[in-house]
Amino acid sequence: MTAARQVIAYLGVGSNIDPETNLIAALDRLRRVVRVTGVSTVYRTAPLGRPEQASYLNGVWRIETGLGARPLKYDVLRPLESALGRVRTADRDAARTIDLDVLLYGDLVVDEPGLKLPDPALGERVFLAVPLLELAPDLVLPGTNEPLRAVVRRLPSGGLVPVHKFTGRLRALLGG
């Protein structure tokens, strides 16, 4: 039997309901299924579209997995979100215990219902692009040949407050 080909993928992670507890729990559970190889700086950010909500903690995690992109999203990440109390509703701006999104999956380009890679939000949300750039400084976005560094330069630079102490706690869980 041949081992599945390992792919490097990047996940956007965020929470604004008990975020430290939920991000630690998500990392712990995710490590049981895939190899987590990097944790970006975690940033405190204002909620999009809902100023009355609590701030988010957002970051990016690098993983290695033999799972395909769709099984990773629907068989691992969505059930993990549910296990941590995430309830998906029609309100896309609702507060959430945990949000786990596949941002990149190797050099795969996909535009299908329920799965778009690279995630289009990378070009719109500084709280995804900046932490991804930290983990992959030479990254060129698949399908566009655009350096991630150029995307970050286009985005508004404000609103990211690094949370170094909590970042250190997450990295300590990985042993580094």
mmCIF file of C-alpha atoms in Angstrom:
data_model
loop_
_atom_site.group_PDB
_atom_site.id
_atom_site.type_symbol
_atom_site.label_atom_id
_atom_site.label_comp_id
_atom_site.label_asym_id
_atom_site.label_seq_id
_atom_site.Cartn_x
_atom_site.Cartn_y
_atom_site.Cartn_z
ATOM 1 C CA MET A 1 0.000 0.000 0.000
ATOM 2 C CA THR A 2 1.364 3.408 -0.957
ATOM 3 C CA ALA A 3 1.238 6.348 1.446
ATOM 4 C CA ALA A 4 -0.950 9.237 0.338
ATOM 5 C CA ARG A 5 0.914 12.160 -1.161
ATOM 6 C CA GLN A 6 1.344 14.849 1.474
ATOM 7 C CA VAL A 7 0.248 18.349 0.504
ATOM 8 C CA ILE A 8 1.007 21.603 2.285
ATOM 9 C CA ALA A 9 -2.171 23.569 2.925
ATOM 10 C CA TYR A 10 -2.916 26.765 4.803
ATOM 11 C CA LEU A 11 -5.944 27.274 7.003
ATOM 12 C CA GLY A 12 -7.481 30.552 8.101
ATOM 13 C CA VAL A 13 -8.547 30.330 11.734
ATOM 14 C CA GLY A 14 -10.632 32.694 13.805
ATOM 15 C CA SER A 15 -12.956 33.025 16.776
ATOM 16 C CA ASN A 16 -14.770 35.749 18.683
ATOM 17 C CA ILE A 17 -16.583 33.597 21.243
ATOM 18 C CA ASP A 18 -14.131 32.550 23.971
ATOM 19 C CA PRO A 19 -11.433 32.713 21.284
ATOM 20 C CA GLU A 20 -8.392 31.583 23.269
ATOM 21 C CA THR A 21 -10.145 28.463 24.537
ATOM 22 C CA ASN A 22 -11.630 27.628 21.145
ATOM 23 C CA LEU A 23 -8.437 28.188 19.126
ATOM 24 C CA ILE A 24 -6.460 25.977 21.509
ATOM 25 C CA ALA A 25 -9.169 23.283 21.341
ATOM 26 C CA ALA A 26 -9.265 23.492 17.534
ATOM 27 C CA LEU A 27 -5.492 23.163 17.257
ATOM 28 C CA ASP A 28 -5.482 20.217 19.660
ATOM 29 C CA ARG A 29 -8.229 18.390 17.738
ATOM 30 C CA LEU A 30 -6.811 19.225 14.310
ATOM 31 C CA ARG A 31 -3.404 17.805 15.291
ATOM 32 C CA ARG A 32 -5.074 14.406 15.746
ATOM 33 C CA VAL A 33 -5.974 14.333 12.034
ATOM 34 C CA VAL A 34 -3.284 16.284 10.158
ATOM 35 C CA ARG A 35 0.262 17.437 10.831
ATOM 36 C CA VAL A 36 0.257 21.102 11.881
ATOM 37 C CA THR A 37 3.650 22.532 10.917
ATOM 38 C CA GLY A 38 3.225 26.261 11.490
ATOM 39 C CA VAL A 39 1.228 28.822 13.426
ATOM 40 C CA SER A 40 1.287 32.474 12.376
ATOM 41 C CA THR A 41 1.103 35.407 14.717
ATOM 42 C CA VAL A 42 -2.435 35.704 16.055
ATOM 43 C CA TYR A 43 -4.080 39.087 15.529
ATOM 44 C CA ARG A 44 -6.963 40.786 17.302
ATOM 45 C CA THR A 45 -9.275 42.294 14.683
ATOM 46 C CA ALA A 46 -12.598 44.088 14.615
ATOM 47 C CA PRO A 47 -15.564 42.002 13.456
ATOM 48 C CA LEU A 48 -16.615 42.597 9.853
ATOM 49 C CA GLY A 49 -20.082 44.086 9.485
ATOM 50 C CA ARG A 50 -20.936 43.797 13.172
ATOM 51 C CA PRO A 51 -19.292 46.482 15.329
ATOM 52 C CA GLU A 52 -21.353 45.396 18.350
ATOM 53 C CA GLN A 53 -19.658 41.979 18.432
ATOM 54 C CA ALA A 54 -16.531 41.079 20.353
ATOM 55 C CA SER A 55 -13.200 41.298 18.538
ATOM 56 C CA TYR A 56 -11.838 38.262 16.729
ATOM 57 C CA LEU A 57 -8.583 36.446 17.156
ATOM 58 C CA ASN A 58 -7.389 35.468 13.656
ATOM 59 C CA GLY A 59 -4.389 33.694 12.205
ATOM 60 C CA VAL A 60 -3.210 31.091 9.735
ATOM 61 C CA TRP A 61 -1.984 27.545 10.326
ATOM 62 C CA ARG A 62 0.200 25.543 7.917
ATOM 63 C CA ILE A 63 -0.593 21.846 7.723
ATOM 64 C CA GLU A 64 0.542 18.749 5.856
ATOM 65 C CA THR A 65 -2.144 16.295 4.878
ATOM 66 C CA GLY A 66 -2.809 13.360 2.605
ATOM 67 C CA LEU A 67 -6.507 14.248 2.492
ATOM 68 C CA GLY A 68 -7.949 15.931 -0.580
ATOM 69 C CA ALA A 69 -9.073 19.549 -0.352
ATOM 70 C CA ARG A 70 -12.805 18.768 -0.250
ATOM 71 C CA PRO A 71 -12.503 15.979 2.372
ATOM 72 C CA LEU A 72 -10.281 18.271 4.440
ATOM 73 C CA LYS A 73 -12.950 20.973 4.400
ATOM 74 C CA TYR A 74 -16.077 18.857 4.771
ATOM 75 C CA ASP A 75 -14.898 15.721 6.616
ATOM 76 C CA VAL A 76 -12.420 17.370 9.013
ATOM 77 C CA LEU A 77 -12.853 21.133 9.378
ATOM 78 C CA ARG A 78 -16.665 21.407 9.339
ATOM 79 C CA PRO A 79 -17.166 18.574 11.879
ATOM 80 C CA LEU A 80 -14.452 20.100 14.064
ATOM 81 C CA GLU A 81 -16.271 23.454 13.954
ATOM 82 C CA SER A 82 -19.524 21.717 14.932
ATOM 83 C CA ALA A 83 -17.822 19.866 17.775
ATOM 84 C CA LEU A 84 -16.664 23.227 19.146
ATOM 85 C CA GLY A 85 -20.186 24.676 19.027
ATOM 86 C CA ARG A 86 -20.203 26.464 15.678
ATOM 87 C CA VAL A 87 -23.705 26.728 14.283
ATOM 88 C CA ARG A 88 -23.869 27.879 10.663
ATOM 89 C CA THR A 89 -26.802 30.124 9.836
ATOM 90 C CA ALA A 90 -27.778 32.356 6.932
ATOM 91 C CA ASP A 91 -26.070 35.208 8.818
ATOM 92 C CA ARG A 92 -22.526 35.141 7.398
ATOM 93 C CA ASP A 93 -21.424 37.778 9.928
ATOM 94 C CA ALA A 94 -22.665 35.943 13.020
ATOM 95 C CA ALA A 95 -20.314 35.546 15.974
ATOM 96 C CA ARG A 96 -18.609 32.173 16.024
ATOM 97 C CA THR A 97 -16.826 29.850 18.383
ATOM 98 C CA ILE A 98 -14.459 28.805 15.607
ATOM 99 C CA ASP A 99 -13.996 29.419 11.909
ATOM 100 C CA LEU A 100 -11.692 27.133 9.920
ATOM 101 C CA ASP A 101 -11.204 27.766 6.202
ATOM 102 C CA VAL A 102 -8.920 26.192 3.611
ATOM 103 C CA LEU A 103 -7.072 29.166 2.107
ATOM 104 C CA LEU A 104 -4.608 27.252 -0.054
ATOM 105 C CA TYR A 105 -4.126 23.589 -0.824
ATOM 106 C CA GLY A 106 -0.761 23.073 -2.509
ATOM 107 C CA ASP A 107 -0.919 24.685 -5.935
ATOM 108 C CA LEU A 108 -4.504 23.540 -6.538
ATOM 109 C CA VAL A 109 -6.886 25.946 -8.280
ATOM 110 C CA VAL A 110 -10.579 25.114 -7.800
ATOM 111 C CA ASP A 111 -13.750 27.061 -8.549
ATOM 112 C CA GLU A 112 -16.637 24.785 -7.595
ATOM 113 C CA PRO A 113 -19.733 25.237 -5.470
ATOM 114 C CA GLY A 114 -18.577 25.007 -1.865
ATOM 115 C CA LEU A 115 -14.860 25.088 -2.650
ATOM 116 C CA LYS A 116 -12.805 27.913 -4.138
ATOM 117 C CA LEU A 117 -9.016 27.751 -4.035
ATOM 118 C CA PRO A 118 -7.128 29.895 -3.492
ATOM 119 C CA ASP A 119 -9.751 31.348 -1.170
ATOM 120 C CA PRO A 120 -10.918 34.655 -2.711
ATOM 121 C CA ALA A 121 -10.870 36.240 0.761
ATOM 122 C CA LEU A 122 -7.065 36.302 0.593
ATOM 123 C CA GLY A 123 -7.310 39.293 -1.724
ATOM 124 C CA GLU A 124 -9.783 41.089 0.532
ATOM 125 C CA ARG A 125 -8.904 40.389 4.146
ATOM 126 C CA VAL A 126 -5.664 41.616 5.611
ATOM 127 C CA PHE A 127 -6.152 39.359 8.656
ATOM 128 C CA LEU A 128 -5.699 36.356 6.336
ATOM 129 C CA ALA A 129 -3.105 37.686 3.902
ATOM 130 C CA VAL A 130 -0.626 39.070 6.461
ATOM 131 C CA PRO A 131 -0.417 35.918 8.620
ATOM 132 C CA LEU A 132 -0.142 33.773 5.482
ATOM 133 C CA LEU A 133 2.724 35.939 4.257
ATOM 134 C CA GLU A 134 4.464 35.365 7.597
ATOM 135 C CA LEU A 135 4.333 31.592 7.080
ATOM 136 C CA ALA A 136 5.041 31.660 3.315
ATOM 137 C CA PRO A 137 7.017 34.836 2.474
ATOM 138 C CA ASP A 138 7.811 33.769 -1.099
ATOM 139 C CA LEU A 139 4.345 32.462 -1.941
ATOM 140 C CA VAL A 140 2.927 33.073 -5.400
ATOM 141 C CA LEU A 141 -0.840 32.561 -5.495
ATOM 142 C CA PRO A 142 -1.758 29.554 -7.639
ATOM 143 C CA GLY A 143 -3.631 30.378 -10.810
ATOM 144 C CA THR A 144 -2.701 34.059 -10.725
ATOM 145 C CA ASN A 145 1.110 34.090 -10.637
ATOM 146 C CA GLU A 146 0.742 37.046 -8.267
ATOM 147 C CA PRO A 147 3.109 37.171 -5.296
ATOM 148 C CA LEU A 148 1.234 37.233 -1.998
ATOM 149 C CA ARG A 149 3.523 40.112 -1.008
ATOM 150 C CA ALA A 150 1.896 42.250 -3.762
ATOM 151 C CA VAL A 151 -1.585 41.340 -2.499
ATOM 152 C CA VAL A 152 -0.647 42.410 1.032
ATOM 153 C CA ARG A 153 0.695 45.749 -0.254
ATOM 154 C CA ARG A 154 -2.711 46.468 -1.869
ATOM 155 C CA LEU A 155 -4.725 45.793 1.282
ATOM 156 C CA PRO A 156 -5.415 48.384 3.992
ATOM 157 C CA SER A 157 -2.704 47.948 6.596
ATOM 158 C CA GLY A 158 -4.590 48.944 9.763
ATOM 159 C CA GLY A 159 -6.649 46.992 12.217
ATOM 160 C CA LEU A 160 -4.246 44.169 13.054
ATOM 161 C CA VAL A 161 -3.162 44.022 16.692
ATOM 162 C CA PRO A 162 -0.671 41.196 17.315
ATOM 163 C CA VAL A 163 -1.375 39.029 20.351
ATOM 164 C CA HIS A 164 2.134 37.752 21.034
ATOM 165 C CA LYS A 165 1.544 36.008 24.369
ATOM 166 C CA PHE A 166 -1.328 33.916 22.995
ATOM 167 C CA THR A 167 0.620 33.216 19.787
ATOM 168 C CA GLY A 168 3.378 31.819 21.991
ATOM 169 C CA ARG A 169 0.903 29.544 23.769
ATOM 170 C CA LEU A 170 -0.297 28.094 20.460
ATOM 171 C CA ARG A 171 3.255 27.607 19.193
ATOM 172 C CA ALA A 172 4.190 25.893 22.452
ATOM 173 C CA LEU A 173 1.497 23.296 21.723
ATOM 174 C CA LEU A 174 3.480 22.414 18.579
ATOM 175 C CA GLY A 175 6.668 22.178 20.579
ATOM 176 C CA GLY A 176 8.231 25.360 19.249
#
